[in-house]
Tab-separated table of C-alpha atoms in Angstrom:
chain	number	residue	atom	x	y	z
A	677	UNK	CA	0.000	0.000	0.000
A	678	UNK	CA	2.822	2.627	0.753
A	679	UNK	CA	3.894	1.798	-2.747
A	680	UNK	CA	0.819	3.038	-4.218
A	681	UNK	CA	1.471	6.309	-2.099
A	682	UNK	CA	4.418	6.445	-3.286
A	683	UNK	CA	3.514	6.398	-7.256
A	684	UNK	CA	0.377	8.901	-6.151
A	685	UNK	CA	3.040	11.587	-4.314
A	686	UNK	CA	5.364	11.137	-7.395
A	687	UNK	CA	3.012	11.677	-10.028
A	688	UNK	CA	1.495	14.753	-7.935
A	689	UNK	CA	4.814	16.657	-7.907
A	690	UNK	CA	5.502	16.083	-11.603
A	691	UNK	CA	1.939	17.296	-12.158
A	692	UNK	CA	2.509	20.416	-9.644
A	693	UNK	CA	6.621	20.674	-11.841
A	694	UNK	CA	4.860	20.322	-15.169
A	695	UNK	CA	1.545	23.070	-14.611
A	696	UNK	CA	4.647	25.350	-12.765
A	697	UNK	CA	6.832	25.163	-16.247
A	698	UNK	CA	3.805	25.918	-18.301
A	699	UNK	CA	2.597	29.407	-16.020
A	700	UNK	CA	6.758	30.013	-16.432
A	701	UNK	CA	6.206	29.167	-20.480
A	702	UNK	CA	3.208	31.242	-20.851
A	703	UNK	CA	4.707	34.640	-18.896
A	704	UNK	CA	8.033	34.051	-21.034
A	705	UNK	CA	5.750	34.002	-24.188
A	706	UNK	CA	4.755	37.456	-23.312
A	707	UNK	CA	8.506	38.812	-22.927
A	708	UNK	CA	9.156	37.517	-26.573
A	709	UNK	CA	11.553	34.729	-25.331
A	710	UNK	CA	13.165	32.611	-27.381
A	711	UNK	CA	12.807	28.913	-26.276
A	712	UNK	CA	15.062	26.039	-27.877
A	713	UNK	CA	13.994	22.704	-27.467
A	714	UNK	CA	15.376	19.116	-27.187
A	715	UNK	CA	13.736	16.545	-27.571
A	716	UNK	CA	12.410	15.798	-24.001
A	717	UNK	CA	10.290	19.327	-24.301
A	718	UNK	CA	8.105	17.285	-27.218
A	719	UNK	CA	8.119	13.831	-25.645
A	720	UNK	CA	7.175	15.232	-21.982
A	721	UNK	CA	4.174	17.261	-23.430
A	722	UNK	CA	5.359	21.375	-24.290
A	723	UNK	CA	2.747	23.087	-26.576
A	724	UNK	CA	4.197	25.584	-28.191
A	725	UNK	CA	2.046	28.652	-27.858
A	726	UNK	CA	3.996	30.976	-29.786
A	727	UNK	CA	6.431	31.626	-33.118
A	728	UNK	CA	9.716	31.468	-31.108
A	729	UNK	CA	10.566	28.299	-30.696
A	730	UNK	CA	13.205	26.507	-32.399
A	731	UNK	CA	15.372	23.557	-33.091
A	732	UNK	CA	17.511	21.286	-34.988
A	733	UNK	CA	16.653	18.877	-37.680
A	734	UNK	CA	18.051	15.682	-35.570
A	735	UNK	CA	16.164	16.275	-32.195
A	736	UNK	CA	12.492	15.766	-34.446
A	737	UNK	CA	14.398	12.720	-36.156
A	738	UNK	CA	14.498	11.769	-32.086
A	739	UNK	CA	11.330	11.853	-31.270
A	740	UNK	CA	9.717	8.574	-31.588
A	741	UNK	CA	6.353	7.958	-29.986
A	742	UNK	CA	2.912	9.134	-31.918
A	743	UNK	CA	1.416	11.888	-29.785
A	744	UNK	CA	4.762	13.514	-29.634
A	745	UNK	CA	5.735	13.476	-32.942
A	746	UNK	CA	1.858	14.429	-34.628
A	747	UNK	CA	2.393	17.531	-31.589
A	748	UNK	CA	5.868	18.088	-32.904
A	749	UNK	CA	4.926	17.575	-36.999
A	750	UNK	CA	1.803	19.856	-36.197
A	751	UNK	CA	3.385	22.393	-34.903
A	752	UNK	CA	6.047	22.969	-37.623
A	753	UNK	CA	3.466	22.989	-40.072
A	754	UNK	CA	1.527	25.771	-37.917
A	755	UNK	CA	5.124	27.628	-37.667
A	756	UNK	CA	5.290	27.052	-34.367
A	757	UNK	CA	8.480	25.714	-34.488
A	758	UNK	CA	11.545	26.584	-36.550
A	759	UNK	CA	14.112	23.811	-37.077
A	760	UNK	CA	17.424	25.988	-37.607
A	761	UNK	CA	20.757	24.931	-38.083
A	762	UNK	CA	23.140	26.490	-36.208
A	763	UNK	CA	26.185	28.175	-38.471
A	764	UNK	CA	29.823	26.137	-38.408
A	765	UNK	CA	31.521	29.037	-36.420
A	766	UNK	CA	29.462	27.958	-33.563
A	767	UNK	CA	29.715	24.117	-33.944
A	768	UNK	CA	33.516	24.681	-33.923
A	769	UNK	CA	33.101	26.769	-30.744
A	770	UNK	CA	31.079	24.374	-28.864
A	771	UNK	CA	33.278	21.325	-30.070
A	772	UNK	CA	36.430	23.526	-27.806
A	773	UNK	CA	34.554	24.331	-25.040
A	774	UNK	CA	33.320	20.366	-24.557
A	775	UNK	CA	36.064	18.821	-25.330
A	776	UNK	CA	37.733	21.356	-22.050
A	777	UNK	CA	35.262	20.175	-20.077
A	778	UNK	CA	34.461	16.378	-21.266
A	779	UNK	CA	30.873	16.803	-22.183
A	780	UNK	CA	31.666	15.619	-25.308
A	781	UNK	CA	31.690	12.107	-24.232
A	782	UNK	CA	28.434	12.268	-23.209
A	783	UNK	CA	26.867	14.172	-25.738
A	784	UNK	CA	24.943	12.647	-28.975
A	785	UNK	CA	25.681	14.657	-32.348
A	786	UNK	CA	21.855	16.006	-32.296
A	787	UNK	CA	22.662	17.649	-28.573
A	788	UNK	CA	26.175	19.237	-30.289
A	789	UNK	CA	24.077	21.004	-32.768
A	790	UNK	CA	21.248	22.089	-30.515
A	791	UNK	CA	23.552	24.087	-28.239
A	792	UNK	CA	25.719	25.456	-31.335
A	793	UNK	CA	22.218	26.486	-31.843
A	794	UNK	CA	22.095	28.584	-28.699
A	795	UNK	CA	25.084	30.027	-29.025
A	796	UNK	CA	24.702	30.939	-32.649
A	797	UNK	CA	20.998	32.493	-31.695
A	798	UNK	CA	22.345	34.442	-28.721
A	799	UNK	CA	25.622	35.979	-31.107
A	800	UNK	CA	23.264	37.278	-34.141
A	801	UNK	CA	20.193	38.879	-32.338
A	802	UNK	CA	19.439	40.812	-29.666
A	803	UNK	CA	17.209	38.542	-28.076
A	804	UNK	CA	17.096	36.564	-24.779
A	805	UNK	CA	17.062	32.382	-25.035
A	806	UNK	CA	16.073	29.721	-22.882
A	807	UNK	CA	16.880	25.974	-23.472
A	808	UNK	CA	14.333	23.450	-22.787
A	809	UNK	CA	16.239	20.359	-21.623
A	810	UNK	CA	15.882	17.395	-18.833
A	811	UNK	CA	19.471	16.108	-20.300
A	812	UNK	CA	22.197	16.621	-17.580
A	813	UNK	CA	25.051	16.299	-19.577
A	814	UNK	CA	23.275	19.355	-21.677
A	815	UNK	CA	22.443	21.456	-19.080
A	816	UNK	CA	26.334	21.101	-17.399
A	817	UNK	CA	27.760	22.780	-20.746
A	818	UNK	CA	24.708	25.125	-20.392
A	819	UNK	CA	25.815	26.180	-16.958
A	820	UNK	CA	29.422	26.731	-18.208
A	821	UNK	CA	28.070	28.735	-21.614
A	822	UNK	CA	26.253	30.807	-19.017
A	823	UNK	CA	23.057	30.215	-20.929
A	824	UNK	CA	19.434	30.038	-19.281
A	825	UNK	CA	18.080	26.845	-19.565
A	826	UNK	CA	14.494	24.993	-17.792
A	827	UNK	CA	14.129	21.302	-17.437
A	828	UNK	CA	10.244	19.671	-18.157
A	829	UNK	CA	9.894	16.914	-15.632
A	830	UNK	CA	13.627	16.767	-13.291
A	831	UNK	CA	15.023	18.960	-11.252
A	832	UNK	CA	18.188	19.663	-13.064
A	833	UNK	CA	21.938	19.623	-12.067
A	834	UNK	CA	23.187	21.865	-9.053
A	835	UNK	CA	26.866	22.423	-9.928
A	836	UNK	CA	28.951	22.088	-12.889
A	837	UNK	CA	30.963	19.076	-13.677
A	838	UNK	CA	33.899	18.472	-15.691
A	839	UNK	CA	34.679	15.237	-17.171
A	840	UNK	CA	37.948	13.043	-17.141
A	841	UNK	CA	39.171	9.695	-17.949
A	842	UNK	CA	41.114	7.760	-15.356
A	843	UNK	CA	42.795	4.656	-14.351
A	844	UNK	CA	41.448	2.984	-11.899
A	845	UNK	CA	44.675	1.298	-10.842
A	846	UNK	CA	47.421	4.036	-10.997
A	847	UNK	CA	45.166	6.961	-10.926
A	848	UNK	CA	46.490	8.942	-13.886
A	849	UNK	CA	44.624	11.079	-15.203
A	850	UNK	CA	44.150	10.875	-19.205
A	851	UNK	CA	42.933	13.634	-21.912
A	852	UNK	CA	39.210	13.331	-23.140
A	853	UNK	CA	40.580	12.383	-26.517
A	854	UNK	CA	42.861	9.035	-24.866
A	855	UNK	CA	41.707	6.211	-27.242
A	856	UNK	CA	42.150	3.241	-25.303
A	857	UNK	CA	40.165	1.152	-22.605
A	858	UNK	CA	43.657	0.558	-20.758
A	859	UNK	CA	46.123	2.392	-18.973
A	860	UNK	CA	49.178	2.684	-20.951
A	861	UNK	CA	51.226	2.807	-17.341
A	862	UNK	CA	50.081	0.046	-15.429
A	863	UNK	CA	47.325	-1.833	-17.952
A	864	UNK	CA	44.170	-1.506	-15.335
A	865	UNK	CA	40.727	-0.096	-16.844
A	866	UNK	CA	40.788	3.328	-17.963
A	867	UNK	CA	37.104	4.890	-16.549
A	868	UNK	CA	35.206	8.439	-17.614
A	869	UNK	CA	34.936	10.362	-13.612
A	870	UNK	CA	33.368	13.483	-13.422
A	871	UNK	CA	34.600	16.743	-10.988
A	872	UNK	CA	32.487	18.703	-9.765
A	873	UNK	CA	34.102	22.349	-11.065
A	874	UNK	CA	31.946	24.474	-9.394
């Protein structure tokens, strides 16, 4: 029985999360906002309500079940949404700043291009952006771009984390781009830890 509380209190709060994002959604609307959108924004229910919204060709390719995807198809053909690509300048820009921090062994090609995306949106236009995101791994390179971002249904990271690969027998640490599953020292397993930066 304290199971079924359980569930009940869960699904409450991500109710009480969800109808909280959507008053937050619908005053941003009014400030002209512009929203960018992974994938968990269509697959966890966001209606876009205005023309401001955009995104990247392989985040709709992502989204996979039916009421999602006739929300996401319906609302590009309304021009809800705007799948942009972001310019090569900023995909080159992004690829530094992960590749200091480690993110980019966590992040898929489609997330790469959705926050080149922000950071090509925020360097042509005077115009304020929020990500929509429940990824963690997105919002830690958010954090470190300094870029606003909400998550849908978690409650998002608290710090900012740096990635590294180490052995777990002689503790060197090894760059991001270190190719092997060994430790060229001592031949123990070579593991991805993350450091909290900050």
């Amino acid at each position: 029985m304290s199971s079924l509380y359980y569930i009940c209190f869960r699904v409450l709060l991500r109710l009480i999360s969800l109808s909280l994002f959507i008053e937050n959604i619908n005053i941003s609307i009014m400030n002209n906002l512009y929203y960018i959108l992974d994938a968990s924004a269509f697959i966890n229910g966001f209606e876009p309500r205005s023309q401001f919204n955009f995104t990247v060709s392989e985040i709709t390719e992502e989204v996979k079940d039916l009421k999602s995807k006739i929300l996401l198809d319906q609302s590009i053909e309304e021009g809800k949404i705007i799948i942009k690509e972001p310019k090569d300048e900023f995909i080159q820009e992004l690829n530094e700043i992960i590749s200091e921090s480690g993110d980019d062994l966590r992040l898929s090609e489609a997330d790469k291009k959705l926050l080149a995306l922000a950071l090509d949106l925020l360097n042509g236009e005077n115009v304020e952006i929020k990500v929509l995101t429940d990824d963690y791994s997105m919002q830690n390179v958010l954090k470190i771009l300094n870029i606003p971002y909400d998550s849908i249904i978690t409650e998002g990271i608290k710090g900012v984390y740096n990635w590294v690969k180490t052995c777990e027998g002689c503790k060197k640490e090894f760059d991001a781009d270190y190719a092997f599953e060994d430790c060229e020292i001592c031949g123990s397993k070579v593991f991805k830890r993350r450091i909290k930066t900050y």
